[in-house]
Amino acid sequence: MRILSGVQPSGRPHIGNYFGAMRQNIELSRSSDAYIFIANYHAMTSIRDPKTLAAYTDGLARDYLALGLDPDRCAFYRQSDLPEVCELSWILTTITPMGLLERCVSYKDKVAKGLPADHGLFAYPVLMAADILIVKSTTVPVGADQKQHVEVARDIAIKFNNTFGNVFPLPEERILPEVSAVPGVDGQKMSKSYGNTIEPFEDEKAIRKKIMSIKTDSKGVADPKDPETCNLFALFRLFAAPAERDAMAEKYRKGGTGYGDVKKRLADLLLEHFAEARKRRAALTDADVASALSKGAERARRVARETLAEVRKAVGL
Ligand code: ADP
Ligand code: TRP
């Protein structure tokens, strides 16, 4: 079983990304046949500024290493260090029916949200199929929003095998357990596009300030409060140990605890949670990052070259 997962460097990760995706990827990186990569070709569908793309790519690599991804166990690499992916993507594109891509909801959603309807955005699932097939991965852990893209990758692999002979194992999605959406400081789902994020690696003052600004209802200290509907409590429960979480829920219901105190405690817990990672990130040198990524790229590239040679032969190139 070869596991592969990709993450777009489309911004600075926030704690929603951490609980919803990064934590699971780090868990995966402990299995020896895992391939985890930074999808910087994909991010070009939304980022047009070279400095920004480079900074997000480098930042995400540092974040993952600091959070505990083990680059000696898994192959951790940048997509653009595997140019074979682009050649395979073209080859796959020649056998991909338009209708298959036209059915993809993610393209329609992104265009509806204002991203330009470029060919790259439309062909995004083919590049994703190339990511998956170039290393012959069989298992692709993704959130529910990416399920359709893995199905497209499988359809493309079937079409390729039927047309040119059996080259690719068929990849299967593994849907990550649904994590309930982490709320942002304004109570909506935390998202880069809403400007309501808290980032694990921003400076301590900024984190505390953002936490103090979390929106709550206007109940006073003495009033009983409902933990189930409070977005501050939804954040608190992510960081508190079960006993403290339950005790806080009880205090909410009884009244006598103000939101200000809960926020202060949340800030301490959050900083404690990421303390080790923050220390590690500060200590990471450029050389550490470069060496981790080049090791990963070398390993992935060895497999990618073999696959591409097989593919070229199968299609007559
Ligand atoms: P954003 O909404 O900030 O642009 P992305 O769409 O880039 O985030 O999400 C990357 C990953 O992080 C996805 O797997 C997504 O499911 C997860 N994720 C993003 N925001 C949240 C959130 N608020 N709660 C839980 N998971 C999230
Ligand atoms: N499209 C994925 C996302 O936005 C990222 C990605 C690119 C990916 N290539 C992949 C995920 C291959 C799994 C496998 O989250």
CSV table of C-alpha atoms and ligand atoms in Angstrom, one decimal:
chain,number,residue,atom,x,y,z
A,1,MET,CA,0.0,0.0,0.0
A,2,ARG,CA,1.5,3.3,-1.1
A,3,ILE,CA,0.0,6.4,0.5
A,4,LEU,CA,0.1,9.8,-1.1
A,5,SER,CA,-1.2,13.1,0.0
A,6,GLY,CA,-0.7,16.6,-1.3
A,7,VAL,CA,-1.2,20.0,0.3
A,8,GLN,CA,-1.5,23.3,-1.6
A,9,PRO,CA,0.7,26.2,-0.4
A,10,SER,CA,-2.1,28.6,-0.9
A,11,GLY,CA,-1.6,30.7,2.2
A,12,ARG,CA,-0.2,30.5,5.8
A,13,PRO,CA,-1.8,27.6,7.5
A,14,HIS,CA,-4.2,28.2,10.3
A,15,ILE,CA,-5.4,26.1,13.2
A,16,GLY,CA,-8.4,25.0,11.0
A,17,ASN,CA,-5.9,23.5,8.5
A,18,TYR,CA,-4.0,22.0,11.4
A,19,PHE,CA,-6.9,20.1,12.9
A,20,GLY,CA,-8.6,19.4,9.6
A,21,ALA,CA,-5.6,18.2,7.5
A,22,MET,CA,-2.0,18.8,8.7
A,23,ARG,CA,-2.3,16.7,11.9
A,24,GLN,CA,-3.5,13.7,9.8
A,25,ASN,CA,-0.7,14.1,7.3
A,26,ILE,CA,1.9,14.1,10.0
A,27,GLU,CA,0.4,10.9,11.4
A,28,LEU,CA,0.7,9.4,7.9
A,29,SER,CA,4.3,10.5,7.5
A,30,ARG,CA,5.2,7.8,10.1
A,31,SER,CA,4.3,5.0,7.7
A,32,SER,CA,7.3,4.1,5.6
A,33,ASP,CA,5.7,4.1,2.2
A,34,ALA,CA,4.1,7.5,2.4
A,35,TYR,CA,4.6,10.3,-0.1
A,36,ILE,CA,3.6,13.7,1.1
A,37,PHE,CA,4.2,16.7,-1.1
A,38,ILE,CA,3.6,20.4,-1.4
A,39,ALA,CA,1.4,21.1,-4.4
A,40,ASN,CA,3.0,24.3,-5.7
A,41,TYR,CA,2.1,23.7,-9.4
A,42,HIS,CA,-1.5,23.4,-8.2
A,43,ALA,CA,-1.2,26.6,-6.2
A,44,MET,CA,-0.4,28.5,-9.4
A,45,THR,CA,-4.1,28.3,-10.2
A,46,SER,CA,-4.7,30.9,-7.5
A,47,ILE,CA,-1.4,32.6,-6.8
A,48,ARG,CA,0.2,34.9,-9.4
A,49,ASP,CA,2.9,36.5,-7.4
A,50,PRO,CA,6.3,34.7,-7.5
A,51,LYS,CA,7.5,35.9,-4.2
A,52,THR,CA,4.3,34.9,-2.5
A,53,LEU,CA,4.3,31.4,-4.0
A,54,ALA,CA,7.9,30.9,-3.0
A,55,ALA,CA,7.3,32.1,0.5
A,56,TYR,CA,4.2,30.0,1.1
A,57,THR,CA,5.9,26.9,-0.3
A,58,ASP,CA,9.0,27.4,2.0
A,59,GLY,CA,6.7,28.3,4.9
A,60,LEU,CA,4.6,25.2,4.6
A,61,ALA,CA,7.7,23.0,4.4
A,62,ARG,CA,8.9,24.6,7.7
A,63,ASP,CA,5.5,24.3,9.3
A,64,TYR,CA,5.3,20.6,8.5
A,65,LEU,CA,8.8,19.8,9.7
A,66,ALA,CA,8.3,21.8,12.9
A,67,LEU,CA,5.0,20.1,13.6
A,68,GLY,CA,6.7,16.7,13.5
A,69,LEU,CA,6.7,15.4,10.0
A,70,ASP,CA,9.5,13.0,9.7
A,71,PRO,CA,11.4,13.5,6.5
A,72,ASP,CA,13.5,10.3,7.1
A,73,ARG,CA,10.6,8.1,7.1
A,74,CYS,CA,8.3,9.4,4.4
A,75,ALA,CA,9.2,11.1,1.1
A,76,PHE,CA,8.4,14.8,1.7
A,77,TYR,CA,8.9,16.9,-1.5
A,78,ARG,CA,7.9,19.8,-3.6
A,79,GLN,CA,5.7,18.9,-6.6
A,80,SER,CA,7.9,21.1,-8.8
A,81,ASP,CA,11.0,19.0,-7.9
A,82,LEU,CA,9.2,16.2,-9.9
A,83,PRO,CA,8.9,17.7,-13.4
A,84,GLU,CA,8.0,14.2,-14.6
A,85,VAL,CA,4.6,15.0,-13.1
A,86,CYS,CA,4.0,17.6,-15.9
A,87,GLU,CA,4.9,15.3,-18.7
A,88,LEU,CA,2.7,12.6,-17.3
A,89,SER,CA,-0.1,15.2,-16.9
A,90,TRP,CA,0.0,16.0,-20.6
A,91,ILE,CA,0.0,12.3,-21.6
A,92,LEU,CA,-3.0,11.7,-19.4
A,93,THR,CA,-4.8,14.8,-20.7
A,94,THR,CA,-4.8,13.3,-24.2
A,95,ILE,CA,-7.1,10.4,-23.0
A,96,THR,CA,-9.2,12.4,-20.5
A,97,PRO,CA,-12.8,13.0,-21.7
A,98,MET,CA,-13.9,16.6,-21.4
A,99,GLY,CA,-17.1,15.4,-19.8
A,100,LEU,CA,-15.2,13.9,-16.9
A,101,LEU,CA,-13.7,17.3,-16.1
A,102,GLU,CA,-16.9,19.2,-16.8
A,103,ARG,CA,-18.6,17.2,-14.0
A,104,CYS,CA,-16.0,18.3,-11.4
A,105,VAL,CA,-17.8,20.5,-8.8
A,106,SER,CA,-14.6,22.0,-7.4
A,107,TYR,CA,-13.9,23.8,-10.7
A,108,LYS,CA,-17.4,25.2,-10.8
A,109,ASP,CA,-17.2,26.3,-7.1
A,110,LYS,CA,-13.9,28.0,-7.6
A,111,VAL,CA,-15.1,29.9,-10.6
A,112,ALA,CA,-18.3,30.9,-8.8
A,113,LYS,CA,-16.0,32.3,-6.0
A,114,GLY,CA,-14.2,34.5,-8.5
A,115,LEU,CA,-11.1,32.5,-9.5
A,116,PRO,CA,-10.5,33.0,-13.2
A,117,ALA,CA,-11.8,30.2,-15.4
A,118,ASP,CA,-8.3,29.3,-16.7
A,119,HIS,CA,-7.4,26.0,-18.4
A,120,GLY,CA,-5.1,25.2,-15.5
A,121,LEU,CA,-8.0,25.4,-13.1
A,122,PHE,CA,-10.1,23.2,-15.4
A,123,ALA,CA,-7.3,20.7,-15.9
A,124,TYR,CA,-6.4,20.7,-12.1
A,125,PRO,CA,-7.8,17.1,-11.6
A,126,VAL,CA,-5.6,15.7,-14.4
A,127,LEU,CA,-2.4,17.1,-12.7
A,128,MET,CA,-3.7,15.6,-9.5
A,129,ALA,CA,-4.1,12.3,-11.3
A,130,ALA,CA,-0.5,12.6,-12.4
A,131,ASP,CA,0.7,13.3,-8.8
A,132,ILE,CA,-1.1,10.1,-7.7
A,133,LEU,CA,-0.1,7.8,-10.7
A,134,ILE,CA,3.5,9.0,-11.1
A,135,VAL,CA,4.5,7.2,-7.9
A,136,LYS,CA,1.9,4.5,-8.4
A,137,SER,CA,0.2,5.2,-5.1
A,138,THR,CA,-2.8,3.1,-4.2
A,139,THR,CA,-4.2,5.0,-1.2
A,140,VAL,CA,-5.0,8.7,-1.2
A,141,PRO,CA,-6.3,10.1,2.1
A,142,VAL,CA,-8.3,13.2,1.4
A,143,GLY,CA,-11.1,15.3,2.8
A,144,ALA,CA,-14.6,14.8,1.4
A,145,ASP,CA,-14.1,17.8,-0.9
A,146,GLN,CA,-11.3,16.0,-2.8
A,147,LYS,CA,-13.1,12.6,-3.2
A,148,GLN,CA,-14.3,13.4,-6.7
A,149,HIS,CA,-10.8,14.2,-7.8
A,150,VAL,CA,-9.5,10.8,-6.7
A,151,GLU,CA,-12.3,9.2,-8.6
A,152,VAL,CA,-11.3,11.1,-11.7
A,153,ALA,CA,-7.7,9.9,-11.2
A,154,ARG,CA,-9.0,6.3,-11.0
A,155,ASP,CA,-11.1,6.7,-14.2
A,156,ILE,CA,-8.1,8.1,-16.0
A,157,ALA,CA,-5.9,5.2,-14.8
A,158,ILE,CA,-8.5,2.7,-16.1
A,159,LYS,CA,-8.7,4.5,-19.4
A,160,PHE,CA,-4.9,4.5,-19.7
A,161,ASN,CA,-4.6,0.8,-18.8
A,162,ASN,CA,-7.4,-0.1,-21.3
A,163,THR,CA,-5.8,1.9,-24.1
A,164,PHE,CA,-2.1,1.3,-23.6
A,165,GLY,CA,-1.8,-1.8,-21.4
A,166,ASN,CA,-1.7,-2.2,-17.7
A,167,VAL,CA,0.7,0.3,-16.2
A,168,PHE,CA,-1.1,1.9,-13.2
A,169,PRO,CA,-2.5,0.3,-10.0
A,170,LEU,CA,-5.9,1.8,-9.4
A,171,PRO,CA,-5.8,4.4,-6.6
A,172,GLU,CA,-8.5,4.5,-4.0
A,173,GLU,CA,-9.5,7.5,-1.8
A,174,ARG,CA,-9.5,7.1,1.9
A,175,ILE,CA,-11.9,9.7,3.3
A,176,LEU,CA,-10.5,11.3,6.4
A,177,PRO,CA,-12.8,11.2,9.4
A,178,GLU,CA,-15.0,14.3,9.1
A,179,VAL,CA,-13.6,16.9,11.5
A,180,SER,CA,-16.2,19.5,12.5
A,181,ALA,CA,-15.2,22.9,11.1
A,182,VAL,CA,-13.0,24.9,13.4
A,183,PRO,CA,-14.6,28.3,13.8
A,184,GLY,CA,-12.7,31.5,13.1
A,185,VAL,CA,-12.5,34.6,15.4
A,186,ASP,CA,-15.8,35.9,13.9
A,187,GLY,CA,-17.7,32.6,14.4
A,188,GLN,CA,-17.8,31.6,10.7
A,189,LYS,CA,-15.7,28.6,9.6
A,190,MET,CA,-12.0,29.5,9.9
A,191,SER,CA,-10.7,30.2,6.4
A,192,LYS,CA,-8.0,32.2,4.7
A,193,SER,CA,-10.6,33.8,2.5
A,194,TYR,CA,-12.6,35.2,5.5
A,195,GLY,CA,-9.6,36.8,7.2
A,196,ASN,CA,-10.7,35.2,10.5
A,197,THR,CA,-7.7,32.9,11.2
A,198,ILE,CA,-5.4,32.1,14.0
A,199,GLU,CA,-2.0,30.8,12.9
A,200,PRO,CA,0.0,28.5,15.1
A,201,PHE,CA,3.3,30.2,14.2
A,202,GLU,CA,2.5,33.9,14.3
A,203,ASP,CA,3.9,35.9,17.2
A,204,GLU,CA,2.5,35.4,20.6
A,205,LYS,CA,1.2,38.9,21.0
A,206,ALA,CA,-0.8,38.6,17.7
A,207,ILE,CA,-2.2,35.3,18.8
A,208,ARG,CA,-3.3,36.7,22.2
A,209,LYS,CA,-4.9,39.7,20.5
A,210,LYS,CA,-6.8,37.6,18.1
A,211,ILE,CA,-8.1,35.3,20.8
A,212,MET,CA,-9.2,38.3,22.9
A,213,SER,CA,-11.2,39.4,19.8
A,214,ILE,CA,-13.2,36.2,19.4
A,215,LYS,CA,-16.8,37.0,18.9
A,216,THR,CA,-19.2,35.8,21.6
A,217,ASP,CA,-22.8,36.7,22.6
A,218,SER,CA,-23.2,39.6,25.1
A,219,LYS,CA,-24.0,37.5,28.2
A,220,GLY,CA,-22.4,38.9,31.4
A,221,VAL,CA,-20.1,37.1,33.9
A,222,ALA,CA,-23.0,35.9,36.1
A,223,ASP,CA,-25.2,34.6,33.3
A,224,PRO,CA,-25.4,30.8,32.5
A,225,LYS,CA,-24.0,30.1,29.1
A,226,ASP,CA,-24.4,27.4,26.5
A,227,PRO,CA,-21.1,25.7,25.6
A,228,GLU,CA,-22.6,23.8,22.7
A,229,THR,CA,-23.5,26.9,20.7
A,230,CYS,CA,-20.4,29.0,21.7
A,231,ASN,CA,-17.6,29.3,19.1
A,232,LEU,CA,-15.1,30.3,21.9
A,233,PHE,CA,-15.9,27.0,23.6
A,234,ALA,CA,-15.6,25.1,20.2
A,235,LEU,CA,-12.0,26.4,20.1
A,236,PHE,CA,-11.3,25.8,23.8
A,237,ARG,CA,-12.3,22.1,23.5
A,238,LEU,CA,-9.7,21.5,20.8
A,239,PHE,CA,-6.9,22.4,23.2
A,240,ALA,CA,-8.1,21.5,26.7
A,241,ALA,CA,-7.6,18.1,28.2
A,242,PRO,CA,-11.0,16.2,28.7
A,243,ALA,CA,-11.2,17.0,32.4
A,244,GLU,CA,-10.6,20.7,31.9
A,245,ARG,CA,-13.0,20.8,29.0
A,246,ASP,CA,-15.8,19.2,31.0
A,247,ALA,CA,-15.2,21.4,34.0
A,248,MET,CA,-15.3,24.5,31.7
A,249,ALA,CA,-18.6,23.3,30.2
A,250,GLU,CA,-20.0,22.9,33.7
A,251,LYS,CA,-18.9,26.5,34.6
A,252,TYR,CA,-20.5,27.8,31.4
A,253,ARG,CA,-23.8,26.2,32.4
A,254,LYS,CA,-23.7,27.4,36.0
A,255,GLY,CA,-22.7,31.0,35.2
A,256,GLY,CA,-20.1,33.0,37.1
A,257,THR,CA,-17.4,32.7,34.4
A,258,GLY,CA,-16.7,35.6,32.0
A,259,TYR,CA,-15.7,35.1,28.3
A,260,GLY,CA,-12.6,37.2,29.0
A,261,ASP,CA,-11.2,34.6,31.4
A,262,VAL,CA,-12.0,31.7,29.0
A,263,LYS,CA,-10.1,33.6,26.2
A,264,LYS,CA,-7.0,34.1,28.4
A,265,ARG,CA,-7.0,30.4,29.3
A,266,LEU,CA,-7.5,29.4,25.6
A,267,ALA,CA,-4.5,31.6,24.6
A,268,ASP,CA,-2.3,29.9,27.2
A,269,LEU,CA,-3.5,26.4,26.2
A,270,LEU,CA,-3.0,27.1,22.5
A,271,LEU,CA,0.5,28.5,23.0
A,272,GLU,CA,1.4,25.5,25.2
A,273,HIS,CA,0.0,23.1,22.5
A,274,PHE,CA,2.3,24.6,19.9
A,275,ALA,CA,5.3,25.5,22.2
A,276,GLU,CA,7.5,22.6,21.1
A,277,ALA,CA,6.7,23.1,17.4
A,278,ARG,CA,7.3,26.9,17.7
A,279,LYS,CA,10.7,26.3,19.2
A,280,ARG,CA,11.6,23.7,16.5
A,281,ARG,CA,10.4,26.1,13.7
A,282,ALA,CA,12.6,28.9,15.1
A,283,ALA,CA,15.6,26.6,15.2
A,284,LEU,CA,15.1,25.2,11.6
A,285,THR,CA,17.9,26.4,9.3
A,286,ASP,CA,17.6,26.9,5.6
A,287,ALA,CA,20.0,24.0,5.2
A,288,ASP,CA,17.7,21.7,7.3
A,289,VAL,CA,14.7,22.5,5.1
A,290,ALA,CA,16.7,22.1,1.9
A,291,SER,CA,18.2,18.8,2.9
A,292,ALA,CA,14.8,17.4,4.0
A,293,LEU,CA,13.2,18.4,0.7
A,294,SER,CA,16.0,17.2,-1.5
A,295,LYS,CA,16.1,13.8,0.2
A,296,GLY,CA,12.3,13.5,-0.4
A,297,ALA,CA,12.5,14.7,-4.0
A,298,GLU,CA,15.3,12.2,-4.8
A,299,ARG,CA,13.3,9.3,-3.4
A,300,ALA,CA,10.1,10.3,-5.2
A,301,ARG,CA,12.0,11.1,-8.4
A,302,ARG,CA,13.5,7.7,-8.6
A,303,VAL,CA,10.0,6.2,-8.7
A,304,ALA,CA,8.7,8.9,-11.0
A,305,ARG,CA,11.4,8.3,-13.6
A,306,GLU,CA,10.7,4.6,-13.7
A,307,THR,CA,7.0,5.1,-14.1
A,308,LEU,CA,7.5,7.7,-16.8
A,309,ALA,CA,9.9,5.4,-18.7
A,310,GLU,CA,7.2,2.7,-18.6
A,311,VAL,CA,4.5,5.2,-19.8
A,312,ARG,CA,6.6,6.6,-22.6
A,313,LYS,CA,7.2,3.1,-23.9
A,314,ALA,CA,3.5,2.2,-23.6
A,315,VAL,CA,2.3,5.2,-25.6
A,316,GLY,CA,5.1,5.1,-28.2
A,317,LEU,CA,7.2,8.1,-27.3
B,1,ADP,P1,-8.9,27.7,3.5
B,1,ADP,O1,-10.4,27.6,3.7
B,1,ADP,O2,-8.3,28.5,4.6
B,1,ADP,O3,-8.6,28.3,2.1
B,1,ADP,P2,-8.1,25.2,2.5
B,1,ADP,O4,-9.3,25.1,1.6
B,1,ADP,O5,-6.8,25.5,1.8
B,1,ADP,O6,-8.4,26.3,3.6
B,1,ADP,O7,-8.0,23.8,3.3
B,1,ADP,C1,-6.9,23.0,3.4
B,1,ADP,C2,-7.3,21.8,4.3
B,1,ADP,O8,-7.6,22.3,5.6
B,1,ADP,C3,-8.6,21.1,3.8
B,1,ADP,O9,-8.3,19.7,3.9
B,1,ADP,C4,-9.7,21.5,4.7
B,1,ADP,O10,-10.6,20.5,4.9
B,1,ADP,C5,-8.9,21.8,6.0
B,1,ADP,N1,-9.6,23.0,6.7
B,1,ADP,C6,-9.6,24.3,6.2
B,1,ADP,N2,-10.3,25.1,7.1
B,1,ADP,C7,-10.8,24.3,8.1
B,1,ADP,C8,-11.6,24.5,9.2
B,1,ADP,N3,-12.0,25.7,9.6
B,1,ADP,N4,-11.9,23.4,10.0
B,1,ADP,C9,-11.4,22.2,9.7
B,1,ADP,N5,-10.6,21.9,8.6
B,1,ADP,C10,-10.3,22.9,7.8
B,2,TRP,N1,-6.1,19.2,-4.5
B,2,TRP,C1,-5.7,18.9,-3.2
B,2,TRP,C2,-6.3,20.0,-2.2
B,2,TRP,O1,-6.5,21.1,-2.6
B,2,TRP,C3,-4.2,19.0,-3.1
B,2,TRP,C4,-3.6,17.9,-4.0
B,2,TRP,C5,-2.9,18.1,-5.2
B,2,TRP,C6,-3.6,16.5,-3.7
B,2,TRP,N2,-2.5,16.9,-5.7
B,2,TRP,C7,-2.9,15.9,-4.8
B,2,TRP,C8,-4.2,15.7,-2.7
B,2,TRP,C9,-2.8,14.5,-4.9
B,2,TRP,C10,-4.1,14.3,-2.8
B,2,TRP,C11,-3.4,13.7,-3.9
B,2,TRP,O2,-6.4,19.7,-1.0
